[in-house]
Amino acid sequence: MKKIIKLISLLLSVVLLFGVTACSKSKDQESDRVVINDFEVFDRDIQLINVFNRFGRLEQNTDAKFVKSGENSLHIQPFGGRIINNTANPFMVIPTVSTRFSELAYGDFSKVDTVSFWLYNEEEYEYEIGIGFQAGKISSSKDRPRLDLVKRTPTEYYTVKPGWNFIEYKVNTARLKLHGLNLEQVLGIAIEFDYVWSNDFNDAPDLYMDQLSIKYTDEERPTELEVPIKKQTTADGRDSFVICDFETPGQSWYFFTGTLSSAIGAGSPVVKQVFAGDYGAVCDLENSQALLIQKKHGAQQYAEYIGMFMYGEIMKAAIDFIGEDIDNHPENYVFCMDVFNGSSVTDSMSLAFINTEKIKDYSSTSITTKAKEWNYFTYHSNFKAMSETKSAIDNQLPSYVSDPGYIRFAWSGYAKSGDYADRYILIDNIRIEKVVAE
């Protein structure tokens, strides 16, 4: 059973993003939102959209039932790559700029406060979508676009109920900067959908998008991320410094998936904050939250390809919070976290502490987790030992305390089983603990 910790430090306001596309410069008088894509002009508003991972179908809709304003909307029927033993969720990128259409010039998000759109879900069940920005040019191979890769910011997931849904995101400049997005040159908005187990359009969900809009602000917004750290005392009287307990929205933004050197992979896992009890994890308190990692199966997966990383800035915030004692006595501190294995078999995950500049490991270990229960993990090396490993010495790395880089969570690929069952884990209460009591 996991511990529940309440943050008491100030946190930046949550949520974030979305970007926009196409181009009619109409204004919604009630909300003062600038409508930048109403999907009325096919070649400008729809034809420029890029689709990825055996996406499915996009088309212009003229049925007034599914139009929020004007005469047309965007009809979306996503499939995904699972039908070819690929782990890819389908996603589309709506461009914010165009060399062909000069009026499509909304790439500067430095003053964008919120982005919104309407989405109609024609199904009788709730559906999940994910939102992120395109953060770089689409990768290419031999001068051809790589339609399985596009550099994106991490995805935020939202539940879409049957009928009309108004989706709105508040742009968080500090988090977007952390993820390397240039707010003055946003290339597009990536919208991700769940896969379906069929290539028959009768099995694909019917979704309709309309009135993609933005609202500007002149208010100054913080550009540096504040990471709240909570100090508490363990049962045996030791100090514990909680980095994230996932009870506060937005902590999933401390992480990203893919690799350190390339774009986010098509088969990257779903990573989001969830209620742990919804995933079979018994907790001390009702509605306790954790970080879900929904791993993907497939025959051609590799640990690096499907890894998850925590930014070095997050660990640095914790080390700075602890202060001189960890600088002077790093041997007294260890890394800890709680892991719930949601699969039906014993599973493993590797953990590596990486130098920021040279992208080399200080130290790494493998975690074996028992099925369907919480596993409380304490890293076998203290913070001084991390800097004294053979890898750290061979790569001439400085002390880990002085240069805390990424933490990599990774797992090997595994073949599909049952009905293409994916495995998941929950991570909670990431913290630094002092190994000796005062």
Tab-separated table of C-alpha atoms in Angstrom, residues 39-389:
chain	number	residue	atom	x	y	z
A	39	PHE	CA	-12.732	23.596	-41.437
A	40	GLU	CA	-14.758	25.481	-44.056
A	41	VAL	CA	-12.086	25.567	-46.817
A	42	PHE	CA	-10.922	22.066	-47.748
A	43	ASP	CA	-7.467	22.644	-49.252
A	44	ARG	CA	-6.422	25.092	-46.539
A	45	ASP	CA	-8.152	23.783	-43.417
A	46	ILE	CA	-8.125	20.012	-43.990
A	47	GLN	CA	-5.744	19.021	-46.773
A	48	LEU	CA	-2.713	20.430	-44.934
A	49	ILE	CA	-3.254	18.171	-41.898
A	50	ASN	CA	-0.598	15.436	-41.576
A	51	VAL	CA	-1.697	11.990	-40.363
A	52	PHE	CA	0.510	9.279	-38.838
A	53	ASN	CA	0.526	5.592	-37.884
A	54	ARG	CA	-2.050	4.174	-40.304
A	55	PHE	CA	-4.312	6.925	-39.077
A	56	GLY	CA	-7.623	6.135	-40.711
A	57	ARG	CA	-9.686	8.861	-42.378
A	58	LEU	CA	-10.216	12.627	-42.311
A	59	GLU	CA	-12.917	14.283	-44.382
A	60	GLN	CA	-14.953	17.446	-44.540
A	61	ASN	CA	-18.375	17.064	-42.934
A	62	THR	CA	-21.471	18.913	-44.156
A	63	ASP	CA	-24.075	17.325	-41.857
A	64	ALA	CA	-25.411	20.228	-39.755
A	65	LYS	CA	-25.880	17.934	-36.744
A	66	PHE	CA	-22.109	17.774	-36.344
A	67	VAL	CA	-21.323	21.416	-37.130
A	68	LYS	CA	-20.951	23.880	-34.285
A	69	SER	CA	-20.761	26.986	-36.471
A	70	GLY	CA	-20.776	27.656	-40.192
A	71	GLU	CA	-21.520	24.909	-42.726
A	72	ASN	CA	-18.682	22.388	-42.276
A	73	SER	CA	-16.588	20.586	-39.660
A	74	LEU	CA	-13.840	17.937	-39.618
A	75	HIS	CA	-14.940	14.277	-39.558
A	76	ILE	CA	-12.335	12.047	-37.864
A	77	GLN	CA	-12.199	8.225	-37.949
A	78	PRO	CA	-8.945	6.960	-36.395
A	79	PHE	CA	-7.558	3.421	-36.670
A	80	GLY	CA	-3.926	3.139	-35.562
A	81	GLY	CA	-1.003	0.823	-36.297
A	82	ARG	CA	-1.988	-2.192	-34.212
A	83	ILE	CA	-3.383	-4.024	-37.215
A	84	ILE	CA	0.168	-4.505	-38.548
A	85	ASN	CA	1.675	-5.609	-35.213
A	86	ASN	CA	2.811	-2.073	-34.568
A	87	THR	CA	2.345	-0.344	-31.243
A	88	ALA	CA	1.445	3.046	-32.656
A	89	ASN	CA	-1.534	5.130	-31.626
A	90	PRO	CA	-2.895	7.200	-34.527
A	91	PHE	CA	-2.316	10.933	-34.384
A	92	MET	CA	-2.639	13.946	-36.648
A	93	VAL	CA	-0.735	17.228	-36.756
A	94	ILE	CA	-2.662	20.381	-37.635
A	95	PRO	CA	-0.184	22.973	-38.916
A	96	THR	CA	-0.098	26.461	-37.481
A	97	VAL	CA	1.843	27.975	-40.387
A	98	SER	CA	1.905	27.543	-44.154
A	99	THR	CA	4.066	28.817	-47.008
A	100	ARG	CA	1.184	28.233	-49.410
A	101	PHE	CA	-1.488	30.102	-47.461
A	102	SER	CA	-0.061	33.340	-46.084
A	103	GLU	CA	-3.080	33.895	-43.828
A	104	LEU	CA	-2.162	30.705	-41.938
A	105	ALA	CA	0.389	32.431	-39.708
A	106	TYR	CA	-0.339	31.472	-36.099
A	107	GLY	CA	3.023	29.974	-35.136
A	108	ASP	CA	3.808	32.589	-32.488
A	109	PHE	CA	2.345	31.294	-29.221
A	110	SER	CA	4.333	33.583	-26.944
A	111	LYS	CA	1.157	35.533	-26.071
A	112	VAL	CA	-1.387	32.703	-26.412
A	113	ASP	CA	-3.219	32.114	-23.138
A	114	THR	CA	-5.691	29.381	-24.076
A	115	VAL	CA	-6.526	27.171	-27.043
A	116	SER	CA	-9.930	25.584	-27.470
A	117	PHE	CA	-12.096	23.591	-29.855
A	118	TRP	CA	-15.381	21.724	-29.996
A	119	LEU	CA	-15.416	17.946	-30.439
A	120	TYR	CA	-18.523	15.841	-31.051
A	121	ASN	CA	-18.359	12.177	-30.042
A	122	GLU	CA	-21.026	10.236	-31.932
A	123	GLU	CA	-20.338	7.029	-30.010
A	124	GLU	CA	-22.267	5.928	-26.911
A	125	TYR	CA	-19.064	5.483	-24.919
A	126	GLU	CA	-16.441	7.887	-23.621
A	127	TYR	CA	-13.354	8.273	-25.738
A	128	GLU	CA	-9.857	9.502	-24.908
A	129	ILE	CA	-7.751	11.935	-26.919
A	130	GLY	CA	-4.279	13.332	-26.297
A	131	ILE	CA	-2.949	16.793	-27.090
A	132	GLY	CA	0.618	17.970	-27.695
A	133	PHE	CA	2.616	20.373	-29.865
A	134	GLN	CA	4.821	19.513	-32.799
A	135	ALA	CA	8.204	20.605	-31.454
A	136	GLY	CA	10.403	20.122	-34.518
A	137	LYS	CA	10.403	19.359	-38.191
A	138	ILE	CA	9.109	15.959	-39.273
A	139	SER	CA	12.008	13.498	-39.471
A	140	SER	CA	13.123	12.398	-42.930
A	141	SER	CA	15.028	9.506	-44.452
A	142	LYS	CA	16.562	9.821	-47.928
A	143	ASP	CA	14.680	13.102	-48.341
A	144	ARG	CA	11.345	11.455	-47.628
A	145	PRO	CA	9.187	12.234	-44.574
A	146	ARG	CA	9.278	9.626	-41.835
A	147	LEU	CA	5.602	9.274	-41.135
A	148	ASP	CA	6.258	7.146	-38.052
A	149	LEU	CA	8.213	9.867	-36.248
A	150	VAL	CA	7.538	13.446	-35.356
A	151	LYS	CA	9.091	15.378	-32.504
A	152	ARG	CA	6.331	16.290	-30.056
A	153	THR	CA	5.906	17.642	-26.591
A	154	PRO	CA	4.531	15.059	-24.117
A	155	THR	CA	0.876	14.265	-24.550
A	156	GLU	CA	-1.865	15.392	-22.181
A	157	TYR	CA	-4.935	13.126	-22.205
A	158	TYR	CA	-8.588	14.186	-22.002
A	159	THR	CA	-11.817	12.205	-21.819
A	160	VAL	CA	-14.448	12.989	-24.449
A	161	LYS	CA	-18.047	12.188	-23.526
A	162	PRO	CA	-20.818	11.368	-26.024
A	163	GLY	CA	-22.153	14.472	-27.751
A	164	TRP	CA	-20.528	17.898	-27.880
A	165	ASN	CA	-17.445	18.567	-25.748
A	166	PHE	CA	-15.752	21.940	-25.289
A	167	ILE	CA	-12.030	21.328	-24.846
A	168	GLU	CA	-9.867	24.157	-23.511
A	169	TYR	CA	-6.169	24.267	-22.589
A	170	LYS	CA	-4.232	26.905	-20.723
A	171	VAL	CA	-0.753	27.368	-22.135
A	172	ASN	CA	1.914	26.888	-19.471
A	173	THR	CA	5.054	28.595	-20.744
A	174	ALA	CA	7.363	27.132	-18.075
A	175	ARG	CA	6.444	23.530	-18.852
A	176	LEU	CA	6.653	24.037	-22.602
A	177	LYS	CA	10.079	25.597	-22.240
A	178	LEU	CA	11.173	22.593	-20.171
A	179	HIS	CA	10.226	20.372	-23.101
A	180	GLY	CA	12.232	22.407	-25.590
A	181	LEU	CA	9.354	24.086	-27.393
A	182	ASN	CA	10.054	27.477	-28.966
A	183	LEU	CA	6.788	29.314	-28.314
A	184	GLU	CA	7.552	31.777	-31.086
A	185	GLN	CA	7.830	28.985	-33.673
A	186	VAL	CA	5.147	26.412	-32.967
A	187	LEU	CA	4.815	24.292	-36.115
A	188	GLY	CA	1.610	22.458	-35.335
A	189	ILE	CA	-0.687	20.739	-32.900
A	190	ALA	CA	-0.575	16.959	-32.488
A	191	ILE	CA	-3.812	15.220	-31.522
A	192	GLU	CA	-3.578	11.555	-30.568
A	193	PHE	CA	-6.377	8.965	-30.505
A	194	ASP	CA	-6.858	5.473	-29.128
A	195	TYR	CA	-6.212	2.642	-31.575
A	196	VAL	CA	-8.950	0.241	-32.712
A	197	TRP	CA	-8.593	-3.489	-33.368
A	198	SER	CA	-9.926	-3.340	-36.899
A	199	ASN	CA	-9.348	-1.811	-40.319
A	200	ASP	CA	-13.083	-1.601	-40.980
A	201	PHE	CA	-14.443	1.942	-40.817
A	202	ASN	CA	-17.623	0.562	-39.255
A	203	ASP	CA	-15.519	-0.184	-36.179
A	204	ALA	CA	-13.764	3.184	-36.018
A	205	PRO	CA	-15.225	5.913	-33.782
A	206	ASP	CA	-16.895	8.903	-35.436
A	207	LEU	CA	-15.609	12.228	-34.087
A	208	TYR	CA	-16.218	15.759	-35.372
A	209	MET	CA	-14.041	18.792	-34.668
A	210	ASP	CA	-15.021	22.431	-35.153
A	211	GLN	CA	-14.064	25.992	-34.190
A	212	LEU	CA	-10.387	25.663	-33.337
A	213	SER	CA	-9.649	28.914	-31.485
A	214	ILE	CA	-7.046	30.783	-29.482
A	215	LYS	CA	-7.157	33.586	-26.938
A	216	TYR	CA	-4.249	35.959	-26.351
A	217	THR	CA	-3.028	37.581	-23.144
A	218	ASP	CA	-0.700	40.467	-22.247
A	219	GLU	CA	-0.014	39.112	-18.762
A	220	GLU	CA	3.538	38.125	-17.860
A	221	ARG	CA	3.857	34.390	-17.307
A	222	PRO	CA	6.652	32.504	-15.518
A	223	THR	CA	9.178	30.863	-17.827
A	224	GLU	CA	11.011	28.809	-15.191
A	225	LEU	CA	9.333	25.733	-13.728
A	226	GLU	CA	8.881	25.664	-9.973
A	227	VAL	CA	9.128	22.143	-8.548
A	228	PRO	CA	7.534	21.799	-5.093
A	229	ILE	CA	9.408	19.472	-2.720
A	230	LYS	CA	7.792	18.154	0.459
A	231	LYS	CA	9.854	17.198	3.517
A	232	GLN	CA	8.373	14.548	5.786
A	233	THR	CA	9.519	12.058	8.393
A	234	THR	CA	9.523	8.288	7.894
A	235	ALA	CA	8.175	5.857	10.487
A	236	ASP	CA	11.675	5.238	11.811
A	237	GLY	CA	12.458	8.944	12.173
A	238	ARG	CA	14.434	9.618	8.981
A	239	ASP	CA	14.038	12.573	6.627
A	240	SER	CA	12.231	11.942	3.342
A	241	PHE	CA	12.025	14.486	0.525
A	242	VAL	CA	9.119	13.806	-1.835
A	243	ILE	CA	9.749	14.947	-5.411
A	244	CYS	CA	6.351	14.014	-6.796
A	245	ASP	CA	3.388	12.139	-5.355
A	246	PHE	CA	1.106	12.860	-8.345
A	247	GLU	CA	-1.633	14.266	-6.142
A	248	THR	CA	-1.171	17.662	-7.805
A	249	PRO	CA	-2.096	17.946	-11.505
A	250	GLY	CA	0.743	18.632	-13.907
A	251	GLN	CA	3.453	16.424	-12.402
A	252	SER	CA	3.314	14.102	-15.412
A	253	TRP	CA	5.111	16.944	-17.223
A	254	TYR	CA	8.273	16.077	-15.325
A	255	PHE	CA	8.612	13.145	-17.749
A	256	PHE	CA	8.852	12.441	-21.465
A	257	THR	CA	8.982	9.252	-23.552
A	258	GLY	CA	11.144	8.185	-26.474
A	259	THR	CA	14.940	8.544	-26.490
A	260	LEU	CA	17.365	11.322	-25.649
A	261	SER	CA	18.604	11.628	-29.229
A	262	SER	CA	15.571	11.314	-31.486
A	263	ALA	CA	11.909	12.153	-31.888
A	264	ILE	CA	9.201	10.522	-29.804
A	265	GLY	CA	8.678	7.013	-31.132
A	266	ALA	CA	5.421	5.907	-32.646
A	267	GLY	CA	5.067	3.185	-30.040
A	268	SER	CA	5.801	5.330	-27.025
A	269	PRO	CA	3.782	4.364	-23.947
A	270	VAL	CA	0.843	6.317	-22.614
A	271	VAL	CA	1.990	8.289	-19.563
A	272	LYS	CA	-0.537	10.182	-17.442
A	273	GLN	CA	-1.748	10.803	-13.902
A	274	VAL	CA	-4.611	8.517	-12.867
A	275	PHE	CA	-6.554	7.399	-9.822
A	276	ALA	CA	-4.615	4.362	-8.644
A	277	GLY	CA	-7.733	2.525	-7.472
A	278	ASP	CA	-9.082	2.506	-11.031
A	279	TYR	CA	-6.156	0.261	-11.961
A	280	GLY	CA	-6.472	-2.260	-9.153
A	281	ALA	CA	-3.957	-0.640	-6.810
A	282	VAL	CA	-5.148	-0.614	-3.191
A	283	CYS	CA	-4.260	2.695	-1.524
A	284	ASP	CA	-4.415	4.209	1.922
A	285	LEU	CA	-6.759	6.965	0.817
A	286	GLU	CA	-9.626	7.033	-1.654
A	287	ASN	CA	-8.937	8.782	-4.984
A	288	SER	CA	-5.187	8.656	-4.477
A	289	GLN	CA	-3.274	9.305	-7.701
A	290	ALA	CA	-0.166	7.850	-9.326
A	291	LEU	CA	1.653	7.990	-12.669
A	292	LEU	CA	0.395	5.400	-15.151
A	293	ILE	CA	2.802	3.943	-17.708
A	294	GLN	CA	0.766	1.964	-20.228
A	295	LYS	CA	3.416	-0.164	-21.919
A	296	LYS	CA	2.944	-1.458	-25.447
A	297	HIS	CA	3.574	-4.958	-26.745
A	298	GLY	CA	5.243	-5.843	-30.037
A	299	ALA	CA	7.987	-7.978	-31.528
A	300	GLN	CA	10.338	-5.125	-32.464
A	301	GLN	CA	10.576	-3.047	-29.315
A	302	TYR	CA	13.731	-2.151	-27.444
A	303	ALA	CA	14.278	-0.744	-23.990
A	304	GLU	CA	15.737	2.551	-25.230
A	305	TYR	CA	12.965	2.967	-27.787
A	306	ILE	CA	10.144	2.709	-25.287
A	307	GLY	CA	11.792	4.341	-22.294
A	308	MET	CA	10.559	7.182	-20.121
A	309	PHE	CA	12.803	9.961	-18.784
A	310	MET	CA	12.545	12.393	-15.889
A	311	TYR	CA	14.200	15.741	-16.514
A	312	GLY	CA	17.380	16.508	-14.595
A	313	GLU	CA	15.909	19.842	-13.501
A	314	ILE	CA	13.441	17.941	-11.314
A	315	MET	CA	16.110	16.048	-9.400
A	316	LYS	CA	18.184	19.243	-9.131
A	317	ALA	CA	15.256	20.981	-7.441
A	318	ALA	CA	15.182	18.236	-4.797
A	319	ILE	CA	18.942	18.356	-4.226
A	320	ASP	CA	18.856	22.152	-3.941
A	321	PHE	CA	15.960	21.862	-1.471
A	322	ILE	CA	17.948	19.474	0.760
A	323	GLY	CA	20.926	21.813	0.651
A	324	GLU	CA	24.405	21.521	2.123
A	325	ASP	CA	23.904	18.207	3.903
A	326	ILE	CA	23.544	16.224	0.675
A	327	ASP	CA	26.493	18.148	-0.803
A	328	ASN	CA	28.705	17.263	2.154
A	329	HIS	CA	27.337	13.783	2.899
A	330	PRO	CA	25.858	12.290	-0.320
A	331	GLU	CA	26.513	8.817	1.125
A	332	ASN	CA	23.624	9.392	3.529
A	333	TYR	CA	20.979	9.696	0.791
A	334	VAL	CA	19.255	7.201	-1.520
A	335	PHE	CA	16.617	7.303	-4.272
A	336	CYS	CA	13.254	5.641	-3.537
A	337	MET	CA	9.871	5.145	-5.199
A	338	ASP	CA	6.795	2.908	-5.089
A	339	VAL	CA	5.923	0.732	-8.106
A	340	PHE	CA	2.670	-1.148	-8.723
A	341	ASN	CA	2.910	-3.954	-11.280
A	342	GLY	CA	-0.487	-4.176	-12.964
A	343	SER	CA	0.278	-7.230	-15.096
A	344	SER	CA	-0.466	-10.814	-14.141
A	345	VAL	CA	3.197	-11.857	-14.186
A	346	THR	CA	6.376	-10.771	-12.435
A	347	ASP	CA	7.888	-7.988	-14.517
A	348	SER	CA	11.094	-5.980	-14.561
A	349	MET	CA	12.161	-2.414	-15.284
A	350	SER	CA	15.600	-0.821	-15.491
A	351	LEU	CA	16.525	2.448	-13.817
A	352	ALA	CA	19.511	4.568	-14.858
A	353	PHE	CA	20.922	7.874	-13.615
A	354	ILE	CA	22.407	9.798	-16.536
A	355	ASN	CA	24.822	12.700	-16.814
A	356	THR	CA	23.293	15.648	-18.659
A	357	GLU	CA	26.263	16.785	-20.737
A	358	LYS	CA	27.846	13.525	-21.872
A	359	ILE	CA	24.639	11.437	-21.809
A	360	LYS	CA	26.454	8.675	-19.938
A	361	ASP	CA	25.245	6.523	-17.058
A	362	TYR	CA	26.401	7.200	-13.514
A	363	SER	CA	24.787	3.990	-12.457
A	364	SER	CA	21.912	1.690	-13.346
A	365	THR	CA	19.973	-1.185	-11.877
A	366	SER	CA	17.122	-3.565	-12.643
A	367	ILE	CA	13.893	-3.619	-10.654
A	368	THR	CA	11.865	-6.833	-10.388
A	369	THR	CA	8.251	-6.260	-9.407
A	370	LYS	CA	5.692	-8.753	-8.164
A	371	ALA	CA	2.379	-8.935	-9.994
A	372	LYS	CA	-0.695	-7.075	-8.778
A	373	GLU	CA	0.919	-5.448	-5.753
A	374	TRP	CA	2.881	-2.395	-4.624
A	375	ASN	CA	6.650	-2.846	-4.651
A	376	TYR	CA	8.643	-0.428	-2.492
A	377	PHE	CA	11.967	0.253	-4.149
A	378	THR	CA	15.144	1.726	-2.669
A	379	TYR	CA	18.110	2.077	-5.016
A	380	HIS	CA	21.080	-0.010	-3.856
A	381	SER	CA	23.556	2.851	-4.403
A	382	ASN	CA	23.660	6.080	-2.433
A	383	PHE	CA	24.309	9.400	-4.151
A	384	LYS	CA	28.059	9.248	-3.426
A	385	ALA	CA	28.342	5.694	-4.793
A	386	MET	CA	26.608	6.745	-8.026
A	387	SER	CA	29.521	9.064	-8.779
A	388	GLU	CA	32.073	6.340	-8.013
A	389	THR	CA	30.814	3.602	-10.348
